[in-house]
Amino acid sequence: MSYGQQTQRVMQAVRSKISSRALEPGEKLPSIRGFASTMNVSPSTVVEAYDRLAAEGIIFARKGSGFYVSPKTQPFTIAEIGPLLDREIDPFWVSRQSLDTGVDMLKPGCGWMPADWMPNASLRKAIRNLSKADDHLLSDYASTRGAANLRRLQARQFAAEGIEVDPNQILLTGSATQSIDLVCRLLLRPGDKVLVSDPCYFNFQAILKAHQAEIVSIPCTRTGVNFDEFEQAIIEHKPRFYISNSSLHNPTGVTLSPQSAHKILTIASRHDLILVEDDVFAEFLPETTPRLTALGGFDRVIRLGSFSKTLSASVRCGYIAARPDWVEALIDLQVATSFGGPSPIATELIHSCLSDGSYRKHMEALRRRLAKTRREVSANLAELGIQTWLMPEGGFYLWCSLPEGIDSADLARAALQENMVLAPGDVFSPTQSMGQFMRFNVSQMGNPITYEILADVMCNL
Amino acid sequence: MSYGQQTQRVMQAVRSKISSRALEPGEKLPSIRGFASTMNVSPSTVVEAYDRLAAEGIIFARKGSGFYVSPKTQPFTIAEIGPLLDREIDPFWVSRQSLDTGVDMLKPGCGWMPADWMPNASLRKAIRNLSKADDHLLSDYASTRGAANLRRLQARQFAAEGIEVDPNQILLTGSATQSIDLVCRLLLRPGDKVLVSDPCYFNFQAILKAHQAEIVSIPCTRTGVNFDEFEQAIIEHKPRFYISNSSLHNPTGVTLSPQSAHKILTIASRHDLILVEDDVFAEFLPETTPRLTALGGFDRVIRLGSFSKTLSASVRCGYIAARPDWVEALIDLQVATSFGGPSPIATELIHSCLSDGSYRKHMEALRRRLAKTRREVSANLAELGIQTWLMPEGGFYLWCSLPEGIDSADLARAALQENMVLAPGDVFSPTQSMGQFMRFNVSQMGNPITYEILADVMCNL
């Protein structure tokens, strides 16, 4: 066999190892000397083969360290996007656990109410009416902004808050999460910084990672944020925007006072910062309090939300309200990435439920039920030494501190063995400093066994 | 007024101009001398004011050219992502025109069939059944992969094509467009290159721009691509993937022969290229032909599609079938950006229609109807001197050349004045070289006035 044939043989052997995945992308190739001996050729033949494969881009040389399989055909995974936390307590922990476990699982950690707390009678009625809708509604794409009737209804609801908005300033989307995603597409480029509170909704972290943004955080206080820290972070990091829940902050339950909202707007204005107001929980408040958009209009505030928490998470629909020129750009982005607005079927069902007189009564009853349940659960947890950090004015979350010495991630891992999904503090914490906290969903804690399991598991930690 | 007060006054005047948008972001500020005269201050006061505003980041200096308004609070628009074409014929032209115009508009340019060609009876039946579904289906989030019953049904359909796929290798999404978007998120970073055919589905260009990818194209031939050009483009540009429709290519109607599919796979394999097979039109083919996934499996091929063209575009649902490890990464990305799979209501409706015995009959009748309509429309267009480039084996598109000297963008603009949306060739062309072509949707051309308007408009060009 000629020298050239020997080189080809070595090259082919490497290619086979790669295609059979005996050698994984990024993995180091055998040493020159070792592989020469294996293949029964001279080291210089292996050097020649490796060099040629490197020229082809199949492998690459790392100075002083040898040759490695190129990552070329490998996709980037979200793990490469940023420093991924321990998978067990990363931001996906709660979402994937709670989305994929069966209905028989106990889910004090999940982010929605039990199915039988939702206005299903109203939804069923809407579905029956839908079966008689015209062919266009059932089979055509949505218009680029989404159904006009729902946008008009929302504009009236904004008006009740004192916010003047043209229905064309509202863009319907597939969900609040997709709303955030579109806003990120509009505002972010890889490496940009975004300001959040610590703790914050865990999916803010996931979505910002997906956009390769750098997360900057300031501590969440019982009134929102410390204004000096807020301003200092803006000056120091020049974030592209600040995203938070002004009402019933997830996970802490903090609602901004009008004074706090005004102060945040003033500081943002001074430093020309965009504010993204994720409003998904606002409807759980007994009374509407003026929030960022209500005080500042749409000059620098983007309001977004959905109907998943109060109406149905199965009917996917969210919205963005923003400056007209930004809405135009967001429409292009949504057409490019989803082809049109959300399902006309979905928006019709939501419009139908929201226009139904029973919906307001359902929400009133639900607020009373949740207020009672928050008090009861808080008391039950207190008996286990789990203290409510702040009693929220609405919603279904309690942010609680655990007894001294109990780590919430340890507790969540142990609880999972007992078929219970919990939401440990650190999944909400960009700085990983919330190990003593746990978020509880009071609507998911009706089964008394929940407390027995919690007590048992804490005892055995 | 002190010097400091004068400086403040000038600064305030600039701020007002910016906030009232008298000065747009990126716009040049008035010259020092000119503004000093306007404000009745010394030039050095204006210099001081501009310098302070620059220190605040509100404006910035460009060497030797003066001061400009900072783009800081401005979002990036898709226009900045890449060189945007003339808005009238950019890739959004057709989508936004056809999505937002009324039902009374003539739409030979749109990408879907008339509502009364769709299986609405089957869908209405599915909706009536849905009103009796259990509370969980109506109100809960989807599991992360989307409904298991629909994925199992799809796996059986793949099996009929000879493709072995585990239902867990299938990820349900909001639409085929969202499937492409997730694949881009997985595989692309800004500046990466992607290979497409010229012409190609216009939204490939829009979505790739949204990901800041660079588009590389090779001419589409009547059999798919020229293999030498295909390989040469891969060698020269090292694209991250090639995306195309193997069946009934949009807009040309080309369907890959098994030999062509094999050849493309072989070349891709040689250069370790990922292939993305957008399969939205495959069901319109009278017979299944082996496509990329059927021949190559999921090693380097990603299959995606939706139910929008055959069943309903209002019920938003798409899918991705891919390697198990890629599916895991795609799930994370979809959770981060949409929170879970597509609407359980949507997937239930689709599963219900697909399992309904009437669906197969509907599709058979539809294929016959489309075959007849393609022939008729092609003959009608020929009378106007509009020649069908290739008679496709299925579907509702005809890719046609216009009479000598008629530019399709001019024709589309003129037709819009007559309430007719057309799809001019260049919206499909990354190289802007398809000005003589037009894509017609035969299912949208039942009204004879369509041809009268076309004839009139061509006459008057």
mmCIF file with all atom_site columns, N, CA and C in Angstrom, chain B residues 131-175:
data_model
loop_
_atom_site.group_PDB
_atom_site.id
_atom_site.type_symbol
_atom_site.label_atom_id
_atom_site.label_alt_id
_atom_site.label_comp_id
_atom_site.label_asym_id
_atom_site.label_entity_id
_atom_site.label_seq_id
_atom_site.pdbx_PDB_ins_code
_atom_site.Cartn_x
_atom_site.Cartn_y
_atom_site.Cartn_z
_atom_site.occupancy
_atom_site.B_iso_or_equiv
_atom_site.pdbx_formal_charge
_atom_site.auth_seq_id
_atom_site.auth_comp_id
_atom_site.auth_asym_id
_atom_site.auth_atom_id
_atom_site.pdbx_PDB_model_num
ATOM 1   N N  . SER B 1 131 ? -66.591 20.344 22.582 1.00 0.00 ? 131 SER B N  1
ATOM 2   C CA . SER B 1 131 ? -67.338 20.997 23.668 1.00 0.00 ? 131 SER B CA 1
ATOM 3   C C  . SER B 1 131 ? -67.642 20.015 24.794 1.00 0.00 ? 131 SER B C  1
ATOM 4   N N  . LYS B 1 132 ? -67.477 18.717 24.511 1.00 0.00 ? 132 LYS B N  1
ATOM 5   C CA . LYS B 1 132 ? -67.712 17.706 25.557 1.00 0.00 ? 132 LYS B CA 1
ATOM 6   C C  . LYS B 1 132 ? -66.396 17.146 26.127 1.00 0.00 ? 132 LYS B C  1
ATOM 7   N N  . ALA B 1 133 ? -65.276 17.718 25.718 1.00 0.00 ? 133 ALA B N  1
ATOM 8   C CA . ALA B 1 133 ? -63.980 17.214 26.202 1.00 0.00 ? 133 ALA B CA 1
ATOM 9   C C  . ALA B 1 133 ? -63.829 17.490 27.695 1.00 0.00 ? 133 ALA B C  1
ATOM 10  N N  . ASP B 1 134 ? -62.873 16.824 28.327 1.00 0.00 ? 134 ASP B N  1
ATOM 11  C CA . ASP B 1 134 ? -62.773 17.026 29.775 1.00 0.00 ? 134 ASP B CA 1
ATOM 12  C C  . ASP B 1 134 ? -62.092 18.358 30.117 1.00 0.00 ? 134 ASP B C  1
ATOM 13  N N  . ASP B 1 135 ? -62.290 18.777 31.363 1.00 0.00 ? 135 ASP B N  1
ATOM 14  C CA . ASP B 1 135 ? -61.809 20.092 31.788 1.00 0.00 ? 135 ASP B CA 1
ATOM 15  C C  . ASP B 1 135 ? -60.307 20.286 31.542 1.00 0.00 ? 135 ASP B C  1
ATOM 16  N N  . HIS B 1 136 ? -59.531 19.223 31.768 1.00 0.00 ? 136 HIS B N  1
ATOM 17  C CA . HIS B 1 136 ? -58.080 19.365 31.603 1.00 0.00 ? 136 HIS B CA 1
ATOM 18  C C  . HIS B 1 136 ? -57.730 19.788 30.185 1.00 0.00 ? 136 HIS B C  1
ATOM 19  N N  . LEU B 1 137 ? -58.360 19.129 29.210 1.00 0.00 ? 137 LEU B N  1
ATOM 20  C CA . LEU B 1 137 ? -58.058 19.468 27.827 1.00 0.00 ? 137 LEU B CA 1
ATOM 21  C C  . LEU B 1 137 ? -58.429 20.916 27.519 1.00 0.00 ? 137 LEU B C  1
ATOM 22  N N  . LEU B 1 138 ? -59.524 21.366 28.098 1.00 0.00 ? 138 LEU B N  1
ATOM 23  C CA . LEU B 1 138 ? -59.989 22.725 27.793 1.00 0.00 ? 138 LEU B CA 1
ATOM 24  C C  . LEU B 1 138 ? -59.200 23.818 28.499 1.00 0.00 ? 138 LEU B C  1
ATOM 25  N N  . SER B 1 139 ? -58.596 23.485 29.635 1.00 0.00 ? 139 SER B N  1
ATOM 26  C CA . SER B 1 139 ? -58.007 24.599 30.396 1.00 0.00 ? 139 SER B CA 1
ATOM 27  C C  . SER B 1 139 ? -56.517 24.480 30.683 1.00 0.00 ? 139 SER B C  1
ATOM 28  N N  . ASP B 1 140 ? -55.917 23.295 30.535 1.00 0.00 ? 140 ASP B N  1
ATOM 29  C CA . ASP B 1 140 ? -54.507 23.151 30.896 1.00 0.00 ? 140 ASP B CA 1
ATOM 30  C C  . ASP B 1 140 ? -53.554 23.467 29.735 1.00 0.00 ? 140 ASP B C  1
ATOM 31  N N  . TYR B 1 141 ? -52.320 23.746 30.096 1.00 0.00 ? 141 TYR B N  1
ATOM 32  C CA . TYR B 1 141 ? -51.252 23.850 29.098 1.00 0.00 ? 141 TYR B CA 1
ATOM 33  C C  . TYR B 1 141 ? -51.044 22.489 28.446 1.00 0.00 ? 141 TYR B C  1
ATOM 34  N N  . ALA B 1 142 ? -50.458 22.510 27.259 1.00 0.00 ? 142 ALA B N  1
ATOM 35  C CA . ALA B 1 142 ? -50.076 21.261 26.600 1.00 0.00 ? 142 ALA B CA 1
ATOM 36  C C  . ALA B 1 142 ? -48.850 20.675 27.275 1.00 0.00 ? 142 ALA B C  1
ATOM 37  N N  . SER B 1 143 ? -48.622 19.388 27.069 1.00 0.00 ? 143 SER B N  1
ATOM 38  C CA . SER B 1 143 ? -47.338 18.807 27.458 1.00 0.00 ? 143 SER B CA 1
ATOM 39  C C  . SER B 1 143 ? -46.274 19.399 26.531 1.00 0.00 ? 143 SER B C  1
ATOM 40  N N  . THR B 1 144 ? -45.010 19.234 26.898 1.00 0.00 ? 144 THR B N  1
ATOM 41  C CA . THR B 1 144 ? -43.968 19.945 26.156 1.00 0.00 ? 144 THR B CA 1
ATOM 42  C C  . THR B 1 144 ? -43.847 19.488 24.710 1.00 0.00 ? 144 THR B C  1
ATOM 43  N N  . ARG B 1 145 ? -44.162 18.220 24.417 1.00 0.00 ? 145 ARG B N  1
ATOM 44  C CA . ARG B 1 145 ? -44.102 17.748 23.023 1.00 0.00 ? 145 ARG B CA 1
ATOM 45  C C  . ARG B 1 145 ? -45.415 17.962 22.282 1.00 0.00 ? 145 ARG B C  1
ATOM 46  N N  . GLY B 1 146 ? -46.475 18.287 22.997 1.00 0.00 ? 146 GLY B N  1
ATOM 47  C CA . GLY B 1 146 ? -47.804 18.363 22.384 1.00 0.00 ? 146 GLY B CA 1
ATOM 48  C C  . GLY B 1 146 ? -48.500 17.019 22.467 1.00 0.00 ? 146 GLY B C  1
ATOM 49  N N  . ALA B 1 147 ? -49.788 17.006 22.143 1.00 0.00 ? 147 ALA B N  1
ATOM 50  C CA . ALA B 1 147 ? -50.670 15.861 22.360 1.00 0.00 ? 147 ALA B CA 1
ATOM 51  C C  . ALA B 1 147 ? -50.092 14.540 21.849 1.00 0.00 ? 147 ALA B C  1
ATOM 52  N N  . ALA B 1 148 ? -50.082 13.533 22.729 1.00 0.00 ? 148 ALA B N  1
ATOM 53  C CA . ALA B 1 148 ? -49.512 12.225 22.374 1.00 0.00 ? 148 ALA B CA 1
ATOM 54  C C  . ALA B 1 148 ? -50.344 11.522 21.301 1.00 0.00 ? 148 ALA B C  1
ATOM 55  N N  . ASN B 1 149 ? -51.667 11.683 21.322 1.00 0.00 ? 149 ASN B N  1
ATOM 56  C CA . ASN B 1 149 ? -52.478 10.954 20.334 1.00 0.00 ? 149 ASN B CA 1
ATOM 57  C C  . ASN B 1 149 ? -52.169 11.427 18.908 1.00 0.00 ? 149 ASN B C  1
ATOM 58  N N  . LEU B 1 150 ? -51.967 12.717 18.741 1.00 0.00 ? 150 LEU B N  1
ATOM 59  C CA . LEU B 1 150 ? -51.640 13.222 17.403 1.00 0.00 ? 150 LEU B CA 1
ATOM 60  C C  . LEU B 1 150 ? -50.239 12.787 16.977 1.00 0.00 ? 150 LEU B C  1
ATOM 61  N N  . ARG B 1 151 ? -49.304 12.759 17.923 1.00 0.00 ? 151 ARG B N  1
ATOM 62  C CA . ARG B 1 151 ? -47.943 12.321 17.573 1.00 0.00 ? 151 ARG B CA 1
ATOM 63  C C  . ARG B 1 151 ? -47.908 10.840 17.209 1.00 0.00 ? 151 ARG B C  1
ATOM 64  N N  . ARG B 1 152 ? -48.721 10.032 17.895 1.00 0.00 ? 152 ARG B N  1
ATOM 65  C CA . ARG B 1 152 ? -48.782 8.605  17.537 1.00 0.00 ? 152 ARG B CA 1
ATOM 66  C C  . ARG B 1 152 ? -49.361 8.435  16.137 1.00 0.00 ? 152 ARG B C  1
ATOM 67  N N  . LEU B 1 153 ? -50.399 9.215  15.842 1.00 0.00 ? 153 LEU B N  1
ATOM 68  C CA . LEU B 1 153 ? -51.013 9.134  14.519 1.00 0.00 ? 153 LEU B CA 1
ATOM 69  C C  . LEU B 1 153 ? -50.004 9.535  13.439 1.00 0.00 ? 153 LEU B C  1
ATOM 70  N N  . GLN B 1 154 ? -49.225 10.567 13.728 1.00 0.00 ? 154 GLN B N  1
ATOM 71  C CA . GLN B 1 154 ? -48.220 10.986 12.754 1.00 0.00 ? 154 GLN B CA 1
ATOM 72  C C  . GLN B 1 154 ? -47.137 9.940  12.575 1.00 0.00 ? 154 GLN B C  1
ATOM 73  N N  . ALA B 1 155 ? -46.748 9.303  13.680 1.00 0.00 ? 155 ALA B N  1
ATOM 74  C CA . ALA B 1 155 ? -45.721 8.266  13.585 1.00 0.00 ? 155 ALA B CA 1
ATOM 75  C C  . ALA B 1 155 ? -46.206 7.142  12.670 1.00 0.00 ? 155 ALA B C  1
ATOM 76  N N  . ARG B 1 156 ? -47.509 6.829  12.734 1.00 0.00 ? 156 ARG B N  1
ATOM 77  C CA . ARG B 1 156 ? -48.053 5.795  11.846 1.00 0.00 ? 156 ARG B CA 1
ATOM 78  C C  . ARG B 1 156 ? -48.015 6.268  10.396 1.00 0.00 ? 156 ARG B C  1
ATOM 79  N N  . GLN B 1 157 ? -48.273 7.547  10.179 1.00 0.00 ? 157 GLN B N  1
ATOM 80  C CA . GLN B 1 157 ? -48.203 8.063  8.803  1.00 0.00 ? 157 GLN B CA 1
ATOM 81  C C  . GLN B 1 157 ? -46.771 8.044  8.279  1.00 0.00 ? 157 GLN B C  1
ATOM 82  N N  . PHE B 1 158 ? -45.814 8.358  9.134  1.00 0.00 ? 158 PHE B N  1
ATOM 83  C CA . PHE B 1 158 ? -44.407 8.243  8.755  1.00 0.00 ? 158 PHE B CA 1
ATOM 84  C C  . PHE B 1 158 ? -44.081 6.794  8.394  1.00 0.00 ? 158 PHE B C  1
ATOM 85  N N  . ALA B 1 159 ? -44.618 5.867  9.191  1.00 0.00 ? 159 ALA B N  1
ATOM 86  C CA . ALA B 1 159 ? -44.345 4.442  8.952  1.00 0.00 ? 159 ALA B CA 1
ATOM 87  C C  . ALA B 1 159 ? -44.837 4.040  7.562  1.00 0.00 ? 159 ALA B C  1
ATOM 88  N N  . ALA B 1 160 ? -45.968 4.611  7.142  1.00 0.00 ? 160 ALA B N  1
ATOM 89  C CA . ALA B 1 160 ? -46.498 4.313  5.818  1.00 0.00 ? 160 ALA B CA 1
ATOM 90  C C  . ALA B 1 160 ? -45.542 4.787  4.719  1.00 0.00 ? 160 ALA B C  1
ATOM 91  N N  . GLU B 1 161 ? -44.726 5.779  5.046  1.00 0.00 ? 161 GLU B N  1
ATOM 92  C CA . GLU B 1 161 ? -43.707 6.267  4.104  1.00 0.00 ? 161 GLU B CA 1
ATOM 93  C C  . GLU B 1 161 ? -42.419 5.456  4.230  1.00 0.00 ? 161 GLU B C  1
ATOM 94  N N  . GLY B 1 162 ? -42.428 4.502  5.157  1.00 0.00 ? 162 GLY B N  1
ATOM 95  C CA . GLY B 1 162 ? -41.219 3.709  5.380  1.00 0.00 ? 162 GLY B CA 1
ATOM 96  C C  . GLY B 1 162 ? -40.251 4.369  6.346  1.00 0.00 ? 162 GLY B C  1
ATOM 97  N N  . ILE B 1 163 ? -40.725 5.362  7.063  1.00 0.00 ? 163 ILE B N  1
ATOM 98  C CA . ILE B 1 163 ? -39.853 6.060  8.009  1.00 0.00 ? 163 ILE B CA 1
ATOM 99  C C  . ILE B 1 163 ? -40.180 5.604  9.420  1.00 0.00 ? 163 ILE B C  1
ATOM 100 N N  . GLU B 1 164 ? -39.173 5.060  10.085 1.00 0.00 ? 164 GLU B N  1
ATOM 101 C CA . GLU B 1 164 ? -39.376 4.617  11.457 1.00 0.00 ? 164 GLU B CA 1
ATOM 102 C C  . GLU B 1 164 ? -39.135 5.801  12.384 1.00 0.00 ? 164 GLU B C  1
ATOM 103 N N  . VAL B 1 165 ? -40.139 6.140  13.140 1.00 0.00 ? 165 VAL B N  1
ATOM 104 C CA . VAL B 1 165 ? -39.971 7.276  14.045 1.00 0.00 ? 165 VAL B CA 1
ATOM 105 C C  . VAL B 1 165 ? -40.736 7.002  15.328 1.00 0.00 ? 165 VAL B C  1
ATOM 106 N N  . ASP B 1 166 ? -40.089 7.291  16.433 1.00 0.00 ? 166 ASP B N  1
ATOM 107 C CA . ASP B 1 166 ? -40.744 7.172  17.717 1.00 0.00 ? 166 ASP B CA 1
ATOM 108 C C  . ASP B 1 166 ? -41.599 8.426  17.912 1.00 0.00 ? 166 ASP B C  1
ATOM 109 N N  . PRO B 1 167 ? -42.834 8.290  18.444 1.00 0.00 ? 167 PRO B N  1
ATOM 110 C CA . PRO B 1 167 ? -43.646 9.500  18.654 1.00 0.00 ? 167 PRO B CA 1
ATOM 111 C C  . PRO B 1 167 ? -42.916 10.579 19.467 1.00 0.00 ? 167 PRO B C  1
ATOM 112 N N  . ASN B 1 168 ? -41.961 10.161 20.300 1.00 0.00 ? 168 ASN B N  1
ATOM 113 C CA . ASN B 1 168 ? -41.204 11.148 21.067 1.00 0.00 ? 168 ASN B CA 1
ATOM 114 C C  . ASN B 1 168 ? -40.183 11.913 20.237 1.00 0.00 ? 168 ASN B C  1
ATOM 115 N N  . GLN B 1 169 ? -39.976 11.460 18.998 1.00 0.00 ? 169 GLN B N  1
ATOM 116 C CA . GLN B 1 169 ? -39.113 12.221 18.096 1.00 0.00 ? 169 GLN B CA 1
ATOM 117 C C  . GLN B 1 169 ? -39.898 13.308 17.366 1.00 0.00 ? 169 GLN B C  1
ATOM 118 N N  . ILE B 1 170 ? -41.191 13.362 17.632 1.00 0.00 ? 170 ILE B N  1
ATOM 119 C CA . ILE B 1 170 ? -42.028 14.367 16.987 1.00 0.00 ? 170 ILE B CA 1
ATOM 120 C C  . ILE B 1 170 ? -42.374 15.452 18.011 1.00 0.00 ? 170 ILE B C  1
ATOM 121 N N  . LEU B 1 171 ? -42.130 16.667 17.631 1.00 0.00 ? 171 LEU B N  1
ATOM 122 C CA . LEU B 1 171 ? -42.466 17.805 18.481 1.00 0.00 ? 171 LEU B CA 1
ATOM 123 C C  . LEU B 1 171 ? -43.551 18.602 17.775 1.00 0.00 ? 171 LEU B C  1
ATOM 124 N N  . LEU B 1 172 ? -44.691 18.773 18.435 1.00 0.00 ? 172 LEU B N  1
ATOM 125 C CA . LEU B 1 172 ? -45.746 19.603 17.858 1.00 0.00 ? 172 LEU B CA 1
ATOM 126 C C  . LEU B 1 172 ? -45.461 21.069 18.173 1.00 0.00 ? 172 LEU B C  1
ATOM 127 N N  . THR B 1 173 ? -45.776 21.929 17.224 1.00 0.00 ? 173 THR B N  1
ATOM 128 C CA . THR B 1 173 ? -45.480 23.359 17.345 1.00 0.00 ? 173 THR B CA 1
ATOM 129 C C  . THR B 1 173 ? -46.722 24.157 16.945 1.00 0.00 ? 173 THR B C  1
ATOM 130 N N  . GLY B 1 174 ? -46.594 25.475 16.955 1.00 0.00 ? 174 GLY B N  1
ATOM 131 C CA . GLY B 1 174 ? -47.732 26.319 16.607 1.00 0.00 ? 174 GLY B CA 1
ATOM 132 C C  . GLY B 1 174 ? -48.029 26.389 15.117 1.00 0.00 ? 174 GLY B C  1
ATOM 133 N N  . SER B 1 175 ? -47.046 26.097 14.288 1.00 0.00 ? 175 SER B N  1
ATOM 134 C CA . SER B 1 175 ? -47.219 26.155 12.835 1.00 0.00 ? 175 SER B CA 1
ATOM 135 C C  . SER B 1 175 ? -45.927 25.690 12.167 1.00 0.00 ? 175 SER B C  1
#
